[in-house]
Coordinates of C-alpha atoms and ligand atoms in Angstrom, one line a residue:
M489 CA 0.0 0.0 0.0
C490 CA 1.4 3.4 -1.0
G491 CA -0.1 6.8 -1.2
I492 CA -0.3 8.9 -4.3
V493 CA -1.3 12.6 -4.7
G494 CA -1.8 14.9 -7.7
Y495 CA -2.4 18.7 -8.0
A496 CA -3.5 20.9 -10.9
G497 CA -4.1 24.5 -9.9
E498 CA -3.1 28.1 -9.7
N499 CA -0.8 27.7 -6.7
S500 CA 2.6 26.2 -6.4
A501 CA 2.2 22.5 -6.7
L502 CA 5.1 21.8 -4.5
S503 CA 3.7 23.0 -1.2
V504 CA 0.3 21.4 -1.7
I505 CA 1.8 18.1 -2.7
L506 CA 4.2 17.9 0.3
E507 CA 1.4 18.8 2.7
S508 CA -1.0 16.2 1.2
L509 CA 1.7 13.5 1.2
K510 CA 2.2 14.0 5.0
T511 CA -1.4 13.1 5.6
L512 CA -0.9 9.8 3.6
E513 CA 2.2 8.7 5.5
Y514 CA 0.0 6.1 7.4
R515 CA -0.1 4.3 4.0
G516 CA 3.7 3.8 4.1
Y517 CA 6.7 5.9 4.7
D518 CA 9.9 4.1 3.6
S519 CA 10.6 6.7 0.9
A520 CA 8.9 9.6 -0.9
G521 CA 9.1 11.6 -4.1
I522 CA 7.6 14.4 -6.1
S523 CA 7.5 15.6 -9.8
V524 CA 6.5 19.1 -10.8
L525 CA 5.6 20.2 -14.3
G526 CA 6.8 23.7 -15.1
S527 CA 8.8 24.4 -18.3
G528 CA 9.9 20.8 -18.0
I529 CA 9.5 18.0 -15.4
E530 CA 11.6 18.2 -12.2
T531 CA 11.7 15.2 -9.9
Y532 CA 13.0 14.9 -6.3
K533 CA 13.1 11.7 -4.3
S534 CA 14.4 10.6 -0.9
V535 CA 14.5 7.6 1.5
G536 CA 12.4 7.9 4.7
R537 CA 9.7 10.2 5.7
I538 CA 8.3 13.3 3.8
A539 CA 10.4 15.6 6.0
N540 CA 13.6 14.1 4.5
L541 CA 12.2 14.8 1.0
E542 CA 11.3 18.4 2.0
A543 CA 14.8 19.0 3.1
I544 CA 16.4 18.2 -0.3
I545 CA 14.0 20.2 -2.5
P546 CA 15.2 23.7 -3.6
N547 CA 12.8 26.5 -2.7
E548 CA 12.8 28.0 -6.2
I549 CA 11.1 24.9 -7.8
S550 CA 8.1 26.2 -9.7
G551 CA 5.1 24.7 -11.5
N552 CA 1.4 24.4 -10.9
I553 CA 0.9 20.8 -11.9
G554 CA 2.5 17.9 -9.9
I555 CA 2.4 14.4 -8.5
G556 CA 3.7 12.9 -5.3
H557 CA 4.2 9.5 -3.7
T558 CA 4.8 8.0 -0.3
R559 CA 6.0 4.5 -0.6
W560 CA 5.4 1.2 1.1
A561 CA 7.8 -1.0 -0.9
S562 CA 6.4 -4.1 -2.6
H563 CA 8.9 -4.5 -5.5
G564 CA 12.5 -3.5 -4.9
R565 CA 14.2 -2.2 -1.7
P566 CA 13.3 1.1 -0.1
N567 CA 16.0 3.3 -1.6
T568 CA 16.1 6.6 -3.6
V569 CA 16.2 4.9 -7.0
N570 CA 13.2 2.7 -6.3
S571 CA 11.2 5.6 -4.9
H572 CA 8.5 7.1 -7.1
P573 CA 7.9 9.1 -9.4
H574 CA 9.5 6.9 -12.1
N575 CA 10.4 8.8 -15.3
S576 CA 11.1 8.1 -18.9
G577 CA 12.9 10.1 -21.6
S578 CA 16.0 12.2 -21.7
P579 CA 15.2 15.0 -21.0
C580 CA 12.3 13.7 -18.9
K581 CA 9.1 13.4 -20.9
I582 CA 7.0 11.2 -18.6
S583 CA 6.7 11.0 -14.9
V584 CA 4.5 8.4 -13.0
V585 CA 3.4 7.7 -9.5
H586 CA 1.7 4.3 -8.9
N587 CA -0.1 2.5 -6.1
G588 CA -0.7 -1.2 -6.8
I589 CA 1.2 -4.1 -8.3
I590 CA 1.9 -4.8 -12.0
E591 CA 1.8 -8.6 -12.2
N592 CA 3.2 -8.9 -15.7
Y593 CA 6.0 -6.4 -15.3
M594 CA 8.8 -8.9 -15.9
A595 CA 7.6 -9.7 -19.4
L596 CA 7.0 -6.0 -20.1
K597 CA 10.4 -5.1 -18.8
D598 CA 12.2 -7.7 -21.1
Q599 CA 10.2 -6.4 -24.1
L600 CA 11.0 -2.7 -23.3
I601 CA 14.7 -3.5 -22.7
A602 CA 14.8 -5.2 -26.1
E603 CA 13.3 -2.1 -27.6
G604 CA 16.1 0.0 -26.2
Y605 CA 14.7 1.4 -22.9
E606 CA 17.1 1.5 -20.0
F607 CA 15.8 0.7 -16.5
K608 CA 17.2 2.4 -13.4
S609 CA 15.1 0.8 -10.7
E610 CA 14.0 -2.7 -9.5
T611 CA 10.3 -1.6 -9.4
D612 CA 7.3 -2.8 -11.4
T613 CA 6.2 0.8 -11.8
E614 CA 9.1 1.8 -14.1
V615 CA 7.6 -0.3 -16.9
I616 CA 4.6 2.0 -16.9
A617 CA 6.7 5.1 -17.4
H618 CA 8.6 3.5 -20.4
L619 CA 5.4 2.1 -21.9
L620 CA 3.8 5.5 -21.8
H621 CA 6.9 7.0 -23.4
K622 CA 6.8 4.3 -26.1
H623 CA 3.2 4.9 -26.9
I624 CA 3.5 8.7 -27.0
Y625 CA 7.0 9.1 -28.4
E626 CA 7.4 5.8 -30.2
R627 CA 11.1 5.4 -29.5
P628 CA 13.4 5.5 -26.5
D629 CA 15.2 8.5 -28.0
G630 CA 12.0 10.0 -29.5
N631 CA 11.3 13.6 -28.4
V632 CA 8.3 14.5 -30.6
A633 CA 4.9 13.3 -29.3
K634 CA 3.1 11.1 -31.8
C635 CA -0.2 10.9 -29.8
D636 CA -1.7 12.8 -26.9
L637 CA -1.3 11.8 -23.2
L638 CA -4.8 10.3 -22.9
T639 CA -4.4 8.1 -26.0
G640 CA -1.0 6.9 -24.9
L641 CA -2.3 6.2 -21.4
R642 CA -5.2 4.1 -22.8
K643 CA -2.8 2.1 -25.0
T644 CA -0.5 1.5 -21.9
L645 CA -3.3 0.4 -19.6
K646 CA -4.3 -2.3 -22.2
E647 CA -0.9 -3.9 -21.6
L648 CA -1.0 -3.9 -17.8
E649 CA -2.1 -6.8 -15.7
G650 CA -2.6 -6.2 -12.0
S651 CA -3.7 -3.2 -10.0
Y652 CA -3.0 0.5 -10.2
A653 CA -3.9 4.0 -9.2
L654 CA -1.8 6.2 -11.4
G655 CA -0.9 9.9 -11.6
V656 CA 1.0 10.8 -14.8
L657 CA 2.7 14.0 -16.1
C658 CA 3.8 14.5 -19.7
A659 CA 6.3 17.3 -20.5
D660 CA 4.4 18.1 -23.7
E661 CA 1.0 18.4 -22.2
Q662 CA 1.3 21.6 -20.2
G663 CA -1.3 22.2 -17.5
K664 CA -2.6 18.6 -17.4
L665 CA -2.5 15.7 -14.9
A666 CA -3.7 12.3 -16.1
L667 CA -5.1 9.6 -13.8
A668 CA -6.2 6.0 -14.1
R669 CA -7.5 3.4 -11.7
K670 CA -7.9 -0.4 -11.5
N671 CA -8.3 -2.1 -8.1
S672 CA -6.4 0.6 -6.1
P673 CA -8.2 3.5 -4.5
L674 CA -8.3 6.9 -6.3
V675 CA -10.4 10.0 -5.5
I676 CA -10.5 13.5 -7.1
G677 CA -11.1 16.6 -5.1
L678 CA -12.8 19.6 -6.7
G679 CA -11.6 23.1 -5.7
K680 CA -11.9 26.6 -7.1
G681 CA -9.2 27.2 -9.7
E682 CA -7.5 24.0 -8.5
N683 CA -8.2 20.2 -8.5
F684 CA -6.7 17.4 -6.5
A685 CA -6.2 13.7 -6.8
A686 CA -5.2 11.2 -4.1
S687 CA -5.4 7.6 -2.8
D688 CA -7.8 8.9 -0.1
V689 CA -9.6 12.1 0.8
T690 CA -7.4 12.9 3.8
A691 CA -4.8 14.2 1.4
F692 CA -6.9 17.2 0.3
L693 CA -9.5 17.6 3.1
N694 CA -7.8 20.9 4.1
Y695 CA -8.7 22.2 0.6
T696 CA -12.0 20.8 -0.4
R697 CA -14.7 18.4 0.7
D698 CA -16.3 18.0 -2.8
V699 CA -15.1 14.7 -4.3
I700 CA -15.5 12.3 -7.2
F701 CA -14.6 8.7 -6.6
V702 CA -12.8 7.2 -9.6
N703 CA -14.1 3.7 -10.5
N704 CA -12.2 0.8 -12.0
F705 CA -11.1 1.2 -15.6
E706 CA -11.8 5.0 -15.6
T707 CA -9.2 7.5 -16.6
A708 CA -9.3 11.2 -16.0
I709 CA -7.6 14.5 -17.1
L710 CA -7.3 17.3 -14.5
T711 CA -6.5 20.9 -15.3
P712 CA -6.7 23.8 -12.8
T713 CA -10.2 24.6 -14.1
S714 CA -11.6 21.2 -15.4
V715 CA -12.1 17.6 -14.5
E716 CA -12.9 15.2 -17.3
I717 CA -13.5 11.5 -16.6
F718 CA -13.6 8.8 -19.2
D719 CA -14.9 5.2 -19.2
G720 CA -12.8 2.2 -20.4
E721 CA -13.8 2.9 -24.0
G722 CA -12.7 6.5 -23.8
K723 CA -16.2 8.0 -23.6
V724 CA -16.8 11.0 -21.3
R725 CA -18.6 10.0 -18.1
E726 CA -20.8 12.2 -16.0
K727 CA -20.0 11.5 -12.4
K728 CA -21.7 12.3 -9.1
I729 CA -20.0 14.9 -6.9
E730 CA -20.1 13.8 -3.2
R731 CA -19.6 15.9 -0.1
I732 CA -17.3 14.4 2.6
E733 CA -18.7 15.1 6.1
W734 CA -16.0 13.0 8.0
D735 CA -13.5 14.7 10.2
F736 CA -9.8 14.3 9.4
E737 CA -9.2 11.3 11.7
A738 CA -12.3 9.4 10.5
A739 CA -11.2 10.1 6.9
E740 CA -7.7 8.6 7.6
K741 CA -9.5 5.4 8.7
A742 CA -11.6 5.7 5.5
G743 CA -14.7 6.2 7.6
Y744 CA -14.1 3.1 9.9
E745 CA -14.1 3.8 13.6
H746 CA -10.7 2.1 14.1
F747 CA -7.8 1.0 12.0
M748 CA -8.3 -2.6 13.2
L749 CA -11.8 -2.7 11.7
K750 CA -10.5 -1.1 8.5
E751 CA -7.7 -3.7 8.4
I752 CA -10.2 -6.5 9.0
H753 CA -12.0 -5.3 5.9
E754 CA -8.8 -4.9 3.9
Q755 CA -8.2 -8.6 4.0
V756 CA -10.3 -8.8 0.9
S757 CA -7.7 -6.8 -1.1
A758 CA -4.7 -8.0 1.0
I759 CA -5.2 -11.6 0.0
H760 CA -5.7 -10.6 -3.5
N761 CA -2.4 -8.7 -3.4
T762 CA -0.6 -11.6 -1.8
L763 CA -1.7 -13.9 -4.6
A764 CA -0.9 -11.4 -7.4
G765 CA 1.4 -12.9 -10.0
K766 CA 2.0 -16.1 -8.0
V767 CA -0.7 -18.5 -9.2
S768 CA -1.9 -19.7 -12.5
E769 CA -5.2 -21.6 -12.5
L770 CA -4.8 -22.3 -16.2
E771 CA -1.6 -24.2 -15.8
G772 CA -2.0 -25.3 -12.2
T773 CA 1.3 -23.8 -11.1
I774 CA 2.6 -21.7 -8.2
S775 CA 5.4 -19.2 -9.0
L776 CA 7.5 -18.4 -6.0
D777 CA 10.7 -17.2 -7.7
E778 CA 11.9 -15.5 -4.5
L779 CA 12.2 -19.0 -2.9
N780 CA 15.3 -19.6 -5.1
M781 CA 14.7 -23.3 -5.0
S782 CA 14.2 -25.8 -7.8
D783 CA 11.7 -28.7 -7.6
E784 CA 14.7 -31.0 -7.3
E785 CA 16.0 -29.2 -4.3
I786 CA 12.5 -29.2 -2.7
R787 CA 12.4 -33.0 -3.2
K788 CA 15.7 -33.4 -1.4
L789 CA 14.4 -31.7 1.8
S790 CA 13.4 -34.0 4.7
R791 CA 12.0 -31.5 7.2
V792 CA 10.6 -28.0 7.5
Q793 CA 11.2 -25.9 10.7
I794 CA 8.9 -23.0 11.2
L795 CA 9.9 -20.2 13.7
A796 CA 7.6 -17.4 14.8
C797 CA 6.0 -15.6 17.8
G798 CA 2.4 -14.7 18.7
T799 CA -0.1 -14.4 15.9
S800 CA 2.7 -15.3 13.4
W801 CA 3.2 -18.5 15.5
H802 CA -0.4 -19.4 15.0
A803 CA 0.0 -18.9 11.2
G804 CA 3.1 -21.2 11.5
M805 CA 1.1 -23.8 13.3
L806 CA -1.4 -24.0 10.5
G807 CA 1.6 -24.1 8.2
K808 CA 2.7 -27.3 9.9
Y809 CA -0.7 -29.0 9.3
L810 CA -0.5 -27.8 5.6
F811 CA 3.1 -29.0 4.9
E812 CA 2.4 -32.4 6.5
Q813 CA -1.1 -33.0 5.1
L814 CA -0.6 -31.6 1.6
A815 CA 3.1 -32.1 0.9
G816 CA 3.8 -35.1 3.2
I817 CA 6.9 -33.5 4.6
H818 CA 7.7 -33.5 8.3
C819 CA 7.3 -30.0 9.8
D820 CA 8.1 -28.6 13.2
I821 CA 6.9 -25.3 14.6
D822 CA 8.7 -23.5 17.4
I823 CA 8.1 -20.4 19.5
C824 CA 11.2 -18.3 18.8
S825 CA 11.8 -17.3 22.5
E826 CA 12.0 -21.1 23.3
Y827 CA 13.8 -22.3 20.3
R828 CA 17.2 -20.9 21.1
Y829 CA 17.3 -22.3 24.6
R830 CA 16.2 -25.9 24.0
S831 CA 19.3 -27.0 22.1
P832 CA 17.5 -28.0 18.9
V833 CA 18.8 -31.1 17.0
M834 CA 19.4 -30.2 13.4
N835 CA 18.7 -32.7 10.7
N836 CA 20.3 -32.6 7.3
G837 CA 17.8 -31.4 4.7
T838 CA 16.0 -29.0 7.0
F839 CA 14.4 -25.9 5.5
A840 CA 13.6 -23.1 7.9
I841 CA 10.8 -20.6 7.5
A842 CA 10.7 -17.6 9.8
I843 CA 7.3 -15.7 10.0
T844 CA 7.2 -12.1 11.2
Q845 CA 4.9 -9.4 10.0
S846 CA 7.2 -6.6 11.3
G847 CA 10.5 -8.3 10.3
E848 CA 11.9 -6.8 13.5
T849 CA 10.8 -9.2 16.4
A850 CA 14.0 -9.7 18.5
D851 CA 13.1 -13.3 19.5
T852 CA 12.5 -14.2 15.8
L853 CA 15.7 -12.6 14.7
A854 CA 17.7 -14.5 17.4
A855 CA 16.1 -17.8 16.4
V856 CA 16.9 -17.2 12.8
R857 CA 20.5 -16.5 13.6
E858 CA 20.6 -19.7 15.7
I859 CA 19.2 -21.9 12.9
M860 CA 21.3 -20.2 10.2
S861 CA 24.4 -21.0 12.3
Y862 CA 23.7 -24.6 11.3
N863 CA 23.8 -23.6 7.6
C864 CA 20.1 -24.2 7.3
P865 CA 18.5 -22.4 4.3
T866 CA 16.1 -19.9 5.7
L867 CA 13.1 -18.2 4.2
A868 CA 11.6 -15.1 5.8
I869 CA 7.9 -14.3 5.4
T870 CA 7.3 -10.7 6.3
N871 CA 5.2 -7.7 5.5
V872 CA 7.9 -5.0 5.7
V873 CA 10.3 -4.6 2.8
G874 CA 13.8 -3.8 4.0
S875 CA 13.2 -4.9 7.6
T876 CA 16.0 -6.5 9.5
I877 CA 14.9 -10.1 8.7
T878 CA 15.1 -9.5 5.0
R879 CA 18.8 -8.7 5.3
E880 CA 19.5 -11.8 7.3
A881 CA 17.5 -14.7 5.8
N882 CA 18.6 -16.4 2.5
S883 CA 15.3 -15.6 0.8
V884 CA 12.2 -13.5 1.4
L885 CA 8.5 -13.7 0.5
Y886 CA 6.5 -10.6 1.1
T887 CA 2.9 -10.7 2.2
R888 CA 2.1 -7.4 0.5
A889 CA -0.8 -6.7 2.9
G890 CA 0.1 -3.0 3.2
P891 CA 0.9 -1.2 6.5
E892 CA -0.9 -2.5 9.5
I893 CA -1.5 0.2 12.0
G894 CA -3.7 -1.5 14.6
V895 CA -1.5 -3.3 17.1
A896 CA -3.5 -6.5 16.9
A897 CA -2.5 -8.3 13.7
T898 CA -5.3 -9.1 11.3
K899 CA -4.7 -8.7 7.6
T900 CA -1.0 -9.6 8.0
F901 CA -2.1 -12.9 9.6
S902 CA -4.4 -13.9 6.7
S903 CA -1.7 -12.9 4.2
Q904 CA 0.9 -15.0 6.0
L905 CA -1.6 -17.9 5.8
T906 CA -2.1 -17.3 2.1
L907 CA 1.7 -17.6 1.5
L908 CA 1.9 -20.8 3.6
Y909 CA -0.9 -22.3 1.5
L910 CA 1.1 -21.5 -1.6
L911 CA 4.3 -22.9 -0.2
A912 CA 2.7 -26.1 1.0
V913 CA 1.0 -26.6 -2.4
K914 CA 4.3 -25.8 -4.3
F915 CA 6.1 -28.4 -2.1
A916 CA 3.2 -30.9 -2.7
L917 CA 3.5 -30.4 -6.5
A918 CA 7.3 -30.8 -6.5
R919 CA 7.0 -33.9 -4.3
G920 CA 4.3 -35.5 -6.5
K921 CA 1.7 -35.4 -3.7
L922 CA -0.7 -33.2 -5.7
S923 CA -1.3 -33.2 -9.5
P924 CA -1.5 -30.0 -11.6
N925 CA -5.2 -30.7 -11.9
H926 CA -5.7 -30.8 -8.1
V927 CA -3.6 -27.6 -7.9
K928 CA -5.9 -25.9 -10.5
E929 CA -8.9 -26.7 -8.4
F930 CA -7.2 -25.5 -5.2
I931 CA -6.2 -22.2 -6.9
M932 CA -9.7 -21.7 -8.1
D933 CA -10.9 -22.2 -4.5
L934 CA -8.2 -19.9 -3.1
R935 CA -9.3 -17.2 -5.6
K936 CA -12.8 -17.4 -4.1
V937 CA -11.6 -16.6 -0.6
P938 CA -11.6 -12.7 -0.9
G939 CA -15.2 -12.8 -2.1
Q940 CA -16.2 -15.2 0.7
I941 CA -14.5 -12.9 3.3
Q942 CA -16.6 -10.1 1.9
Q943 CA -19.8 -12.2 2.5
I944 CA -18.7 -12.6 6.2
L945 CA -18.0 -8.9 6.5
D946 CA -21.5 -8.2 5.1
Q947 CA -22.9 -10.1 8.1
K948 CA -20.9 -8.3 10.8
E949 CA -23.9 -6.9 12.6
T950 CA -24.8 -10.5 13.8
V951 CA -21.2 -10.8 15.2
K952 CA -21.6 -7.5 16.9
E953 CA -25.0 -8.5 18.4
Y954 CA -23.4 -11.7 19.9
A955 CA -20.3 -9.8 21.1
E956 CA -22.5 -7.4 23.0
I957 CA -24.3 -10.3 24.7
F958 CA -21.1 -11.8 26.1
A959 CA -19.0 -8.6 26.6
Q960 CA -19.1 -8.9 30.4
A961 CA -18.3 -12.6 30.6
K962 CA -15.7 -13.7 33.1
S963 CA -13.9 -16.0 30.7
Y964 CA -14.2 -17.1 27.1
F965 CA -13.0 -20.4 25.6
F966 CA -12.2 -21.1 21.9
L967 CA -12.1 -24.7 20.6
G968 CA -11.1 -26.1 17.3
R969 CA -9.7 -29.4 15.9
N970 CA -7.1 -30.0 13.2
L971 CA -6.6 -26.9 11.0
N972 CA -9.0 -25.0 13.2
F973 CA -6.9 -25.5 16.4
P974 CA -4.5 -22.7 15.5
I975 CA -7.5 -20.5 14.6
A976 CA -9.0 -21.2 18.0
L977 CA -5.7 -20.1 19.6
E978 CA -5.7 -17.0 17.4
G979 CA -9.4 -16.2 18.3
A980 CA -8.5 -16.3 22.0
L981 CA -5.3 -14.2 21.6
K982 CA -7.2 -11.5 19.6
L983 CA -9.9 -11.3 22.4
K984 CA -7.3 -11.1 25.2
E985 CA -5.2 -8.5 23.4
I986 CA -7.9 -5.9 22.8
S987 CA -10.8 -6.6 25.2
Y988 CA -8.7 -7.6 28.2
L989 CA -11.1 -10.5 28.8
H990 CA -9.6 -13.8 30.0
A991 CA -9.7 -16.1 27.0
E992 CA -8.1 -19.5 26.3
G993 CA -7.9 -21.6 23.1
F994 CA -7.8 -25.3 23.2
A995 CA -7.7 -28.3 20.8
A996 CA -11.3 -29.4 21.2
G997 CA -10.4 -33.0 22.0
E998 CA -8.1 -31.8 24.8
L999 CA -11.0 -30.2 26.8
K1000 CA -11.9 -33.3 28.6
H1001 CA -8.3 -33.8 29.8
G1002 CA -8.5 -30.9 32.2
P1003 CA -9.7 -27.5 30.9
I1004 CA -13.4 -28.7 31.1
A1005 CA -13.1 -28.1 34.9
L1006 CA -13.1 -24.4 34.1
L1007 CA -16.5 -24.4 32.5
E1008 CA -19.3 -22.8 34.5
K1009 CA -22.9 -22.1 33.8
D1010 CA -23.1 -19.7 30.9
T1011 CA -19.4 -19.5 30.1
P1012 CA -19.2 -18.6 26.4
V1013 CA -17.4 -21.3 24.4
V1014 CA -16.7 -20.5 20.7
I1015 CA -16.4 -23.8 18.8
I1016 CA -15.2 -23.9 15.2
A1017 CA -17.5 -26.5 13.7
T1018 CA -17.0 -26.2 10.0
K1019 CA -17.6 -29.2 7.7
G1020 CA -14.7 -31.6 7.3
Q1021 CA -13.1 -34.8 8.6
T1022 CA -13.4 -33.9 12.3
Y1023 CA -17.0 -32.5 12.1
E1024 CA -18.6 -35.4 13.9
R1025 CA -16.0 -35.3 16.7
V1026 CA -16.6 -31.5 17.1
L1027 CA -20.3 -32.2 17.5
S1028 CA -19.4 -34.6 20.4
N1029 CA -17.3 -31.8 22.0
I1030 CA -20.3 -29.4 21.7
K1031 CA -22.4 -31.9 23.6
E1032 CA -19.7 -32.2 26.4
V1033 CA -19.8 -28.4 26.7
K1034 CA -23.6 -28.2 26.7
A1035 CA -23.7 -30.9 29.4
R1036 CA -21.9 -28.4 31.8
D1037 CA -24.4 -25.7 31.0
A1038 CA -21.9 -23.5 29.2
T1039 CA -23.1 -21.5 26.2
V1040 CA -21.9 -22.7 22.7
I1041 CA -21.3 -20.2 19.9
A1042 CA -20.6 -22.3 16.9
I1043 CA -18.9 -21.1 13.7
A1044 CA -20.4 -23.3 11.0
N1045 CA -20.9 -23.4 7.3
S1046 CA -24.0 -21.6 6.0
D1047 CA -25.4 -24.8 4.5
D1048 CA -25.1 -26.8 7.8
T1049 CA -28.7 -27.8 8.8
E1050 CA -27.5 -30.0 11.8
I1051 CA -25.7 -27.5 13.9
G1052 CA -28.8 -25.7 15.1
K1053 CA -29.7 -28.8 17.1
Y1054 CA -26.6 -28.4 19.2
A1055 CA -25.3 -24.8 19.4
D1056 CA -27.0 -21.9 21.2
F1057 CA -25.7 -19.3 18.8
I1058 CA -24.4 -19.7 15.3
L1059 CA -22.1 -17.5 13.2
T1060 CA -21.9 -18.7 9.6
I1061 CA -19.1 -18.7 7.0
P1062 CA -19.7 -19.6 3.3
E1063 CA -19.3 -23.2 2.2
S1064 CA -15.7 -23.6 1.1
N1065 CA -12.8 -26.0 0.5
E1066 CA -12.2 -27.5 4.0
L1067 CA -8.5 -26.7 3.8
L1068 CA -9.2 -23.0 3.2
S1069 CA -12.0 -22.5 5.8
P1070 CA -9.5 -21.3 8.5
L1071 CA -9.0 -18.1 6.3
L1072 CA -12.8 -17.5 6.8
S1073 CA -13.3 -18.6 10.4
V1074 CA -10.5 -16.3 11.6
V1075 CA -12.4 -13.2 10.2
V1076 CA -15.4 -14.1 12.3
L1077 CA -13.1 -14.3 15.4
Q1078 CA -11.4 -11.0 14.6
L1079 CA -14.8 -9.3 14.4
L1080 CA -15.9 -11.0 17.6
A1081 CA -12.8 -9.6 19.4
Y1082 CA -13.3 -6.2 17.8
Y1083 CA -16.9 -5.8 18.8
T1084 CA -16.3 -7.2 22.3
A1085 CA -13.6 -4.6 22.9
L1086 CA -15.8 -1.9 21.4
A1087 CA -18.7 -2.9 23.8
R1088 CA -16.2 -2.8 26.7
G1089 CA -14.9 0.7 25.7
C1090 CA -11.3 -0.5 25.3
S1091 CA -8.5 1.2 23.4
I1092 CA -8.7 -1.0 20.3
D1093 CA -5.9 0.2 18.0
K1094 CA -3.4 0.7 20.9
P1095 CA -4.1 -1.9 23.6
R1096 CA -2.5 -1.4 26.9
N1097 CA 1.0 -2.9 27.4
L1098 CA 1.4 -4.0 23.8
A1099 CA 3.6 -2.7 20.9
K1100 CA 3.3 -3.3 17.2
S1101 CA 6.9 -4.5 16.9
V1102 CA 8.6 -6.2 19.9
T1103 CA 12.3 -5.5 19.5
V1104 CA 13.5 -6.7 22.9
E1105 CA 14.1 -10.3 23.9
Ligands
F6R2265 C1 -0.9 -10.3 17.9 C2 0.4 -9.8 17.5 C3 1.6 -10.3 18.2 C4 2.6 -10.5 17.1 C5 4.0 -11.0 17.6 C6 5.0 -11.3 16.6 O1 -2.0 -9.6 17.4 O2 0.4 -8.9 16.7 O3 1.4 -11.5 18.8 O4 2.2 -11.5 16.2 O5 4.5 -10.0 18.5 O6 5.2 -10.2 15.8 P1 5.8 -10.3 14.3 O7 4.8 -11.0 13.5 O8 6.0 -8.9 13.9 O9 7.1 -11.0 14.5

């Protein structure tokens, strides 16, 4: 997730853009940049926050049209060269800011290099700048425009696969800013003698509250006095002007009361971004080039060792089930703070996976150093490009969930799970445990998950209602079997963290071996009872709980006609592939924790005693 802004007006573009960018820093702040169109295009970029950028820009820079970007790296390290805007032409003819992911950028890059374009950065965005240049100026050294900016933009968009919100300047189109959108947010602000564009309205709320939301496949041309919007066919579109009534803080959360609720909703796009460019349902293949491992090398492995803490450890636990059940490879999972002190025995053929959303957790880094001291190949799964773990592990897979501001992890967890599914299926393919046909079906089911999460989010009022009923409970229990056991643990952790209620997660079959003594009349017990190989056993566990007069809240599939006979309350998830249902159940549990904390008046985004990144051992 990055933030883009654009300005076309009577004032100096520089000051408006810098001010707007500062309000978008919550979308990422590893580097920033700006281009201003005056007599030519001038570009300035810098690593770090907007203040660093401000410090390197000369005061005399002039121009009334401009674009800016604050970056959350997804392709290429956070450094000045990889920062946006990306330019093409010498002297610069095209300048581009981009939020999104271009999935086919490697193929486009090869083609553009063959045509004579020189690439400076490691980013996917640079292909857009050169493609625009190619369509408008025809040749890398061409300086005379052969078509206008809008025509060139439309030709370029036809070649892009993936997601984008784009702001584009062209040196030969004075007074104009071009925009385009597909699956990344983009909104236009309407002022007097000036118009604005940004990833969200916070960027220009100080200037105007009249906005037009740009839809997928629409393009736009902004000048200081006009806004023209076009549909995918290039026909002018009449758009509704909306008035924003939110205050600044609410706007930063896109109207959600808390970042955590926003991030729970963002799981729909986060999973989509995690998958982008990595799966082909046509061929039944998983491409994880970052793994740097051939199928032959995967076949030679005898064991996977996962290392993580907290929520990431729950993701890793599910990973163990997936590696063993799908790929038939032995897998261990360890809590990092324990791993170092238990003198682990290292087998030949071990492959290590460290999972950490922040990439900075001290315990995880220490465990990685320990396992790497045995020369064990180590993969990091993280959300933060350039974080410490990315410099230490042998290879890195990024979750691409965008910055997570709420302390309680939500979208980074589901993105970690998504990568673990892909890894386990890739291992299964390489080891001959799944055929390409099975993989095709699995990918098709995985692609349905974001839509299924949306269906759960659409029913969040029921979760809220139940959360309010039990908000004052003394203790809460969460039970699950098999793949749902780690999800039960995660449900309990989320509730503890943000509502300060006592909550425990157990393997449902373990209840009778001790924890059942804790059950009292009316204790809420959340039981994940989705269809699958342990369903009947889970129904027996529900009966055990009911026999102690506790209250059962079941998470069940929407087509389950049996569960109503056993559970007191039911929260449904759509029917799905059994293996993938944890990705759905966890969303219900995140919402339950959120609404419980809301009903208890807790500080949801910044819970007491917790930090987003735990950098001490
Ligand atoms: C829970 C949570 C923590 C983290 C843990 C590890 O919501 O966020 O339990 O999962 O501190 O953090 P990372 O994944 O950054 O290593």
